[in-house]
Amino acid sequence: PDNPNKLRLAINGMNVVDWFRQKYKELQQRIKINSFNVSKNKGLGL
């Protein structure tokens, strides 16, 4: 850190902002995969 007086939040040694960006990208990828599977099985009903 450049400034020792500044608070630096980290998760697993990674900057908290970068960690949230990474998790958001992972979530977007999962949503794309799940939406593809849902549209594939669209005709299935009760």
XYZ file of C-alpha atoms in Angstrom:
46
model
C 0.000 0.000 0.000
C 1.160 3.465 -0.872
C -0.374 5.162 2.147
C -0.087 3.316 5.486
C -2.891 5.489 6.933
C -5.399 4.283 4.335
C -7.553 1.253 5.077
C -7.053 -1.582 2.592
C -9.708 -4.290 2.515
C -8.683 -7.651 1.114
C -10.339 -11.041 0.702
C -7.878 -13.947 0.441
C -5.108 -11.422 -0.236
C -7.047 -9.926 -3.172
C -8.315 -6.341 -3.219
C -11.993 -6.382 -2.247
C -13.040 -4.498 -5.425
C -11.210 -6.995 -7.659
C -12.719 -9.898 -5.692
C -16.261 -8.602 -6.255
C -15.556 -8.057 -9.969
C -14.317 -11.638 -10.280
C -17.357 -13.043 -8.456
C -19.704 -10.931 -10.617
C -18.113 -12.319 -13.795
C -18.422 -15.873 -12.455
C -22.092 -15.246 -11.651
C -22.743 -13.881 -15.156
C -21.161 -16.993 -16.679
C -23.353 -19.259 -14.526
C -26.475 -17.322 -15.488
C -25.618 -17.670 -19.191
C -25.097 -21.428 -18.781
C -28.339 -21.833 -16.794
C -30.396 -19.741 -19.221
C -29.097 -21.879 -22.092
C -30.192 -25.055 -20.279
C -33.617 -23.599 -19.468
C -34.283 -22.587 -23.067
C -33.189 -26.028 -24.229
C -35.744 -27.719 -21.947
C -38.472 -25.145 -22.591
C -41.009 -27.650 -23.909
C -40.964 -29.695 -20.725
C -44.030 -29.132 -18.556
C -46.308 -30.752 -16.011
